[in-house]
Short mmCIF file of C-alpha atoms in Angstrom, two decimals:
data_model
loop_
_atom_site.label_atom_id
_atom_site.label_comp_id
_atom_site.label_asym_id
_atom_site.label_seq_id
_atom_site.Cartn_x
_atom_site.Cartn_y
_atom_site.Cartn_z
CA UNK A 1 0.00 0.00 0.00
CA UNK A 2 1.14 3.54 -0.75
CA UNK A 3 0.50 6.30 1.78
CA UNK A 4 -0.57 9.76 0.68
CA UNK A 5 0.63 12.61 2.88
CA UNK A 6 -0.75 16.06 2.10
CA UNK A 7 1.02 19.36 2.49
CA UNK A 8 -1.65 20.27 5.04
CA UNK A 9 -0.73 17.25 7.17
CA UNK A 10 2.96 18.19 7.08
CA UNK A 11 2.17 21.73 8.27
CA UNK A 12 0.06 20.51 11.19
CA UNK A 13 2.02 17.43 12.30
CA UNK A 14 5.70 17.79 11.36
CA UNK A 15 7.72 20.38 13.28
CA UNK A 16 11.03 21.99 12.41
CA UNK A 17 12.67 20.30 15.40
CA UNK A 18 11.58 16.84 14.23
CA UNK A 19 12.73 17.59 10.70
CA UNK A 20 16.15 18.66 12.04
CA UNK A 21 16.49 15.36 13.91
CA UNK A 22 15.64 13.39 10.76
CA UNK A 23 17.94 15.42 8.50
CA UNK A 24 20.78 15.11 11.01
CA UNK A 25 20.25 11.34 11.02
CA UNK A 26 20.41 11.33 7.23
CA UNK A 27 23.66 13.30 7.14
CA UNK A 28 25.12 10.93 9.72
CA UNK A 29 24.14 7.97 7.56
CA UNK A 30 25.76 9.66 4.55
CA UNK A 31 28.93 10.18 6.57
CA UNK A 32 28.95 6.47 7.41
CA UNK A 33 28.82 5.67 3.68
CA UNK A 34 25.24 4.44 3.97
CA UNK A 35 24.09 6.64 1.11
CA UNK A 36 24.03 6.83 -2.64
CA UNK A 37 23.14 10.24 -4.02
CA UNK A 38 22.50 11.60 -7.50
CA UNK A 39 23.06 15.26 -8.18
CA UNK A 40 20.37 17.59 -9.48
CA UNK A 41 18.97 16.60 -12.88
CA UNK A 42 17.00 19.00 -15.07
CA UNK A 43 14.89 18.40 -18.16
CA UNK A 44 12.89 21.13 -19.87
CA UNK A 45 10.49 21.83 -22.68
CA UNK A 46 11.80 24.60 -24.89
CA UNK A 47 10.03 27.78 -23.89
CA UNK A 48 7.99 25.93 -21.28
CA UNK A 49 8.19 24.07 -18.01
CA UNK A 50 11.14 22.26 -16.55
CA UNK A 51 11.39 19.26 -14.25
CA UNK A 52 14.11 18.92 -11.61
CA UNK A 53 14.88 15.81 -9.62
CA UNK A 54 17.13 14.70 -6.77
CA UNK A 55 17.37 11.06 -5.77
CA UNK A 56 19.02 9.24 -2.88
CA UNK A 57 19.14 5.78 -1.34
CA UNK A 58 20.17 4.70 2.15
CA UNK A 59 20.50 1.13 3.38
CA UNK A 60 20.74 2.40 6.95
CA UNK A 61 17.45 4.31 6.69
CA UNK A 62 15.92 1.58 4.49
CA UNK A 63 14.62 4.13 2.01
CA UNK A 64 14.97 5.41 -1.51
CA UNK A 65 13.62 8.90 -2.16
CA UNK A 66 12.98 10.93 -5.28
CA UNK A 67 12.42 14.66 -4.75
CA UNK A 68 10.78 16.01 -7.88
CA UNK A 69 9.71 19.56 -8.60
CA UNK A 70 8.47 21.33 -11.69
CA UNK A 71 7.64 24.84 -12.77
CA UNK A 72 7.38 27.26 -15.65
CA UNK A 73 8.67 30.81 -15.90
CA UNK A 74 6.33 33.36 -14.30
CA UNK A 75 3.69 34.52 -16.75
CA UNK A 76 4.35 31.66 -19.18
CA UNK A 77 1.31 30.65 -21.24
CA UNK A 78 -1.11 33.03 -19.54
CA UNK A 79 -4.15 31.39 -21.11
CA UNK A 80 -3.49 28.22 -19.13
CA UNK A 81 -1.33 29.33 -16.22
CA UNK A 82 -1.13 33.05 -15.37
CA UNK A 83 1.32 32.41 -12.54
CA UNK A 84 4.35 30.26 -11.92
CA UNK A 85 2.75 27.04 -10.65
CA UNK A 86 5.50 25.07 -9.01
CA UNK A 87 4.78 21.53 -7.92
CA UNK A 88 6.92 19.61 -5.43
CA UNK A 89 6.61 15.96 -4.51
CA UNK A 90 8.60 13.43 -2.49
CA UNK A 91 8.32 9.76 -3.48
CA UNK A 92 9.54 7.25 -0.87
CA UNK A 93 10.33 3.63 -1.76
CA UNK A 94 11.24 0.64 0.38
CA UNK A 95 14.93 -0.13 -0.08
CA UNK A 96 14.42 -3.90 0.05
CA UNK A 97 11.41 -4.38 -2.21
CA UNK A 98 11.31 -1.18 -4.25
CA UNK A 99 7.63 -0.72 -3.34
CA UNK A 100 6.40 2.88 -3.24
CA UNK A 101 5.67 3.56 0.43
CA UNK A 102 4.56 7.18 0.24
CA UNK A 103 3.77 10.16 -1.94
CA UNK A 104 4.31 13.33 0.08
CA UNK A 105 3.26 16.85 -0.78
CA UNK A 106 6.47 18.81 -0.95
CA UNK A 107 5.87 22.56 -0.68
CA UNK A 108 6.12 22.95 3.09
CA UNK A 109 8.45 19.97 3.51
CA UNK A 110 10.94 21.62 1.14
CA UNK A 111 10.83 24.74 3.33
CA UNK A 112 11.38 22.67 6.47
CA UNK A 113 14.30 20.68 5.07
CA UNK A 114 16.08 23.88 3.98
CA UNK A 115 15.93 25.17 7.54
CA UNK A 116 16.85 21.77 8.94
CA UNK A 117 19.94 21.43 6.75
CA UNK A 118 21.22 24.82 7.87
CA UNK A 119 20.44 24.01 11.49
CA UNK A 120 22.48 20.79 11.34
CA UNK A 121 25.43 22.77 9.95
CA UNK A 122 25.13 25.39 12.71
CA UNK A 123 24.89 22.67 15.38
CA UNK A 124 28.07 20.92 14.24
CA UNK A 125 30.18 23.80 12.87
CA UNK A 126 29.49 26.87 15.02
CA UNK A 127 30.59 27.67 18.57
CA UNK A 128 28.33 26.05 21.19
CA UNK A 129 28.18 29.46 22.90
CA UNK A 130 26.99 31.33 19.78
CA UNK A 131 24.28 33.84 20.67
CA UNK A 132 24.45 36.54 17.98
CA UNK A 133 22.97 35.68 14.55
CA UNK A 134 22.91 37.68 11.32
CA UNK A 135 20.67 36.75 8.40
CA UNK A 136 21.32 38.33 5.00
CA UNK A 137 18.14 37.97 2.95
CA UNK A 138 14.45 38.02 3.76
CA UNK A 139 12.87 35.56 1.36
CA UNK A 140 11.54 32.06 1.85
CA UNK A 141 14.98 30.50 2.31
CA UNK A 142 16.01 33.12 4.85
CA UNK A 143 12.88 32.51 6.91
CA UNK A 144 13.50 28.77 6.90
CA UNK A 145 17.12 29.34 7.87
CA UNK A 146 16.14 31.50 10.83
CA UNK A 147 13.47 29.06 12.00
CA UNK A 148 15.98 26.21 11.92
CA UNK A 149 18.78 28.18 13.57
CA UNK A 150 16.58 29.08 16.53
CA UNK A 151 16.07 25.36 17.25
CA UNK A 152 19.76 24.58 17.76
CA UNK A 153 21.28 27.67 19.41
CA UNK A 154 19.79 30.02 22.05
CA UNK A 155 20.32 33.17 20.00
CA UNK A 156 19.59 36.21 22.14
CA UNK A 157 20.17 38.67 19.31
CA UNK A 158 19.20 38.43 15.64
CA UNK A 159 19.93 40.99 12.94
CA UNK A 160 18.28 40.87 9.51
CA UNK A 161 19.40 42.72 6.41
CA UNK A 162 17.61 42.83 3.08
CA UNK A 163 17.93 45.11 0.08
CA UNK A 164 14.25 45.89 0.67
CA UNK A 165 13.94 47.05 4.26
CA UNK A 166 10.18 46.46 4.34
CA UNK A 167 10.73 42.79 3.54
CA UNK A 168 13.18 42.46 6.43
CA UNK A 169 10.71 44.14 8.78
CA UNK A 170 7.94 41.78 7.71
CA UNK A 171 10.21 38.79 8.30
CA UNK A 172 11.08 40.06 11.78
CA UNK A 173 7.38 40.23 12.66
CA UNK A 174 7.10 36.50 12.00
CA UNK A 175 9.55 35.67 14.81
CA UNK A 176 8.14 37.31 17.96
CA UNK A 177 9.87 34.69 20.13
CA UNK A 178 13.27 36.31 19.54
CA UNK A 179 14.00 38.68 22.45
CA UNK A 180 16.06 41.12 20.36
CA UNK A 181 15.52 41.16 16.60
CA UNK A 182 16.82 44.12 14.63
CA UNK A 183 16.68 45.41 11.07
CA UNK A 184 20.13 46.48 9.86
CA UNK A 185 20.78 49.29 7.40
CA UNK A 186 23.57 47.38 5.64
CA UNK A 187 24.98 43.91 5.36
CA UNK A 188 28.19 45.06 7.03
CA UNK A 189 26.25 46.45 9.98
CA UNK A 190 24.26 43.21 10.28
CA UNK A 191 27.28 40.93 10.50
CA UNK A 192 29.44 43.07 12.78
CA UNK A 193 30.38 40.86 15.74
CA UNK A 194 28.01 38.05 14.69
CA UNK A 195 28.79 34.52 15.87
CA UNK A 196 26.74 32.94 13.06
CA UNK A 197 25.90 34.43 9.66
CA UNK A 198 23.43 33.06 7.12
CA UNK A 199 23.45 34.26 3.52
CA UNK A 200 20.21 33.34 1.76
CA UNK A 201 19.89 35.58 -1.28
CA UNK A 202 19.90 35.35 -5.05
CA UNK A 203 22.79 37.79 -5.34
CA UNK A 204 25.27 37.25 -8.15
CA UNK A 205 27.96 39.38 -6.52
CA UNK A 206 29.36 39.33 -2.96
CA UNK A 207 27.19 40.71 -0.17
CA UNK A 208 29.53 39.39 2.55
CA UNK A 209 33.23 40.26 2.64
CA UNK A 210 35.93 38.38 4.49
CA UNK A 211 37.19 41.57 6.13
CA UNK A 212 33.87 41.80 8.01
CA UNK A 213 34.08 38.38 9.67
CA UNK A 214 34.83 38.05 13.37
CA UNK A 215 37.32 35.37 14.49
CA UNK A 216 35.53 32.12 15.29
CA UNK A 217 32.34 32.94 13.42
CA UNK A 218 30.41 30.47 11.30
CA UNK A 219 28.79 31.19 7.91
CA UNK A 220 26.02 29.20 6.23
CA UNK A 221 26.11 30.14 2.52
CA UNK A 222 22.86 28.64 1.22
CA UNK A 223 21.70 31.10 -1.45
CA UNK A 224 22.14 30.91 -5.21
CA UNK A 225 24.35 28.05 -6.35
CA UNK A 226 25.60 28.72 -9.85
CA UNK A 227 29.25 28.56 -10.94
CA UNK A 228 29.35 32.30 -11.71
CA UNK A 229 27.33 33.52 -8.70
CA UNK A 230 28.67 34.24 -5.24
CA UNK A 231 27.34 35.69 -1.99
CA UNK A 232 30.81 35.70 -0.35
CA UNK A 233 34.04 37.11 -1.70
CA UNK A 234 37.21 35.07 -2.04
CA UNK A 235 38.69 36.49 1.14
CA UNK A 236 35.77 35.12 3.20
CA UNK A 237 36.47 31.68 1.74
CA UNK A 238 40.22 31.99 2.33
CA UNK A 239 39.72 32.83 6.00
CA UNK A 240 37.36 29.93 6.69
CA UNK A 241 37.50 26.20 7.17
CA UNK A 242 35.18 24.99 4.42
CA UNK A 243 32.63 22.17 4.70
CA UNK A 244 30.35 21.15 1.81
CA UNK A 245 27.21 19.04 1.52
CA UNK A 246 28.77 16.94 -1.28
CA UNK A 247 32.13 17.33 -3.01
CA UNK A 248 30.61 16.66 -6.44
CA UNK A 249 27.99 19.40 -6.20
CA UNK A 250 30.45 21.91 -4.72
CA UNK A 251 32.91 21.40 -7.58
CA UNK A 252 30.14 21.74 -10.15
CA UNK A 253 27.94 24.51 -8.76
CA UNK A 254 29.26 26.49 -5.79
CA UNK A 255 30.38 29.79 -7.21
CA UNK A 256 31.94 31.04 -3.96
CA UNK A 257 34.42 28.19 -4.08
CA UNK A 258 34.92 28.00 -7.84
CA UNK A 259 35.63 31.72 -8.14
CA UNK A 260 37.93 31.67 -5.11
CA UNK A 261 39.88 28.88 -6.85
CA UNK A 262 40.22 31.05 -9.97
CA UNK A 263 41.51 33.89 -7.79
CA UNK A 264 44.14 31.64 -6.23
CA UNK A 265 42.64 32.00 -2.75
CA UNK A 266 41.40 28.43 -2.27
CA UNK A 267 41.77 24.88 -3.50
CA UNK A 268 39.28 22.03 -3.13
CA UNK A 269 41.98 20.03 -1.36
CA UNK A 270 41.43 22.40 1.58
CA UNK A 271 37.82 21.28 2.16
CA UNK A 272 37.61 19.87 5.69
CA UNK A 273 34.94 17.36 4.69
CA UNK A 274 31.32 16.83 3.79
CA UNK A 275 28.75 17.74 6.42
CA UNK A 276 27.80 14.08 6.77
CA UNK A 277 31.38 13.16 7.62
CA UNK A 278 31.42 15.86 10.31
CA UNK A 279 28.11 14.65 11.79
CA UNK A 280 29.32 11.04 11.79
CA UNK A 281 32.70 11.95 13.31
CA UNK A 282 34.51 10.54 10.28
CA UNK A 283 36.30 13.65 8.99
CA UNK A 284 39.13 13.83 11.51
CA UNK A 285 38.43 17.55 11.90
CA UNK A 286 37.41 19.29 15.12
CA UNK A 287 36.69 22.96 15.58
CA UNK A 288 39.07 25.25 17.47
CA UNK A 289 37.78 28.28 19.37
CA UNK A 290 39.12 30.96 17.03
CA UNK A 291 38.51 29.01 13.82
CA UNK A 292 36.04 30.50 11.35
CA UNK A 293 33.94 27.99 9.45
CA UNK A 294 31.91 28.06 6.24
CA UNK A 295 29.20 25.65 5.15
CA UNK A 296 29.12 26.11 1.37
CA UNK A 297 25.89 24.40 0.40
CA UNK A 298 24.26 23.65 -2.92
CA UNK A 299 21.48 21.59 -1.37
CA UNK A 300 21.46 17.83 -1.85
CA UNK A 301 19.27 14.75 -1.88
CA UNK A 302 20.60 13.86 1.59
CA UNK A 303 18.34 16.30 3.38
CA UNK A 304 15.48 15.44 1.01
CA UNK A 305 15.67 11.79 1.99
CA UNK A 306 16.04 12.64 5.66
CA UNK A 307 13.06 14.99 5.68
CA UNK A 308 10.77 12.52 3.89
CA UNK A 309 11.96 9.58 5.99
CA UNK A 310 11.23 11.59 9.12
CA UNK A 311 7.66 12.25 7.99
CA UNK A 312 6.89 8.55 7.73
CA UNK A 313 8.73 7.64 10.93
CA UNK A 314 6.64 10.08 12.93
CA UNK A 315 3.20 9.40 11.48
CA UNK A 316 0.55 7.82 13.65
CA UNK A 317 -1.41 4.93 12.17
CA UNK A 318 -4.67 6.90 12.26
CA UNK A 319 -3.05 9.65 10.19
CA UNK A 320 -2.19 7.33 7.31
CA UNK A 321 -4.31 7.34 4.18
CA UNK A 322 -3.68 4.46 1.79
CA UNK A 323 -4.60 3.51 -1.75
#
């Protein structure tokens, strides 16, 4: 039997904290070599919609997952679809039999797993005493990143910067549980003295410079991941111990690293490890007090599998609808 899990069920029954636990378990399994992952695949109709897919398999978690999402450019074919109608689905299969165990609505789950991935990186790469957080960006990813970060560190101060101040102010209103949340006039002002920094923008040019970083800070760079785009300059990469979600994706897509290589400020041999290796204790690296760290993420099927696996693991029997 295949279980159908709606987006509405995910919103009401699956918390960020539970998603973080599941995604952390998935990264640990990946670090123990209990994972096979395919990188992002894209097919498209000329002038029309495109389909993207990420797939992963884990013997340890006894699951295979396909994360599939589609969409067309905004305004495309207005007679049929006046808006950009993105569709996201997670398909979960039993690793022993190949049977489809679940079809999960993916809109909210994709938001949760973005925040969960960043939270796992903050938990394992930042100082345990971190209490000052800066978020550069105010879109959907930035909101997920802040929600996840608040689950793993007791941040007493949060600063948000966005090119559109009104967007940053609206985001701040959504987190009334933060005792001190501020809107910064500039990115430099936002990150001054921050223990943890999240960049979650679509910027093509640096919004965070290495000269602004405090010793011992941690950066989650989770925004645009194209070879010619960067949110951080080369100096920020040079100053940091770099961790990636997967080596393959980082070498193919992560502009911060690829452009720093071209500038002679970094080599991929300097990467401390994949996040899964850090979580599993397999990297041989441990953080020193004054060491600055950078999680250079492209997103991967690891957190997709973890998030979907966590949904099924936490469902009550009465909440399952089968066909």
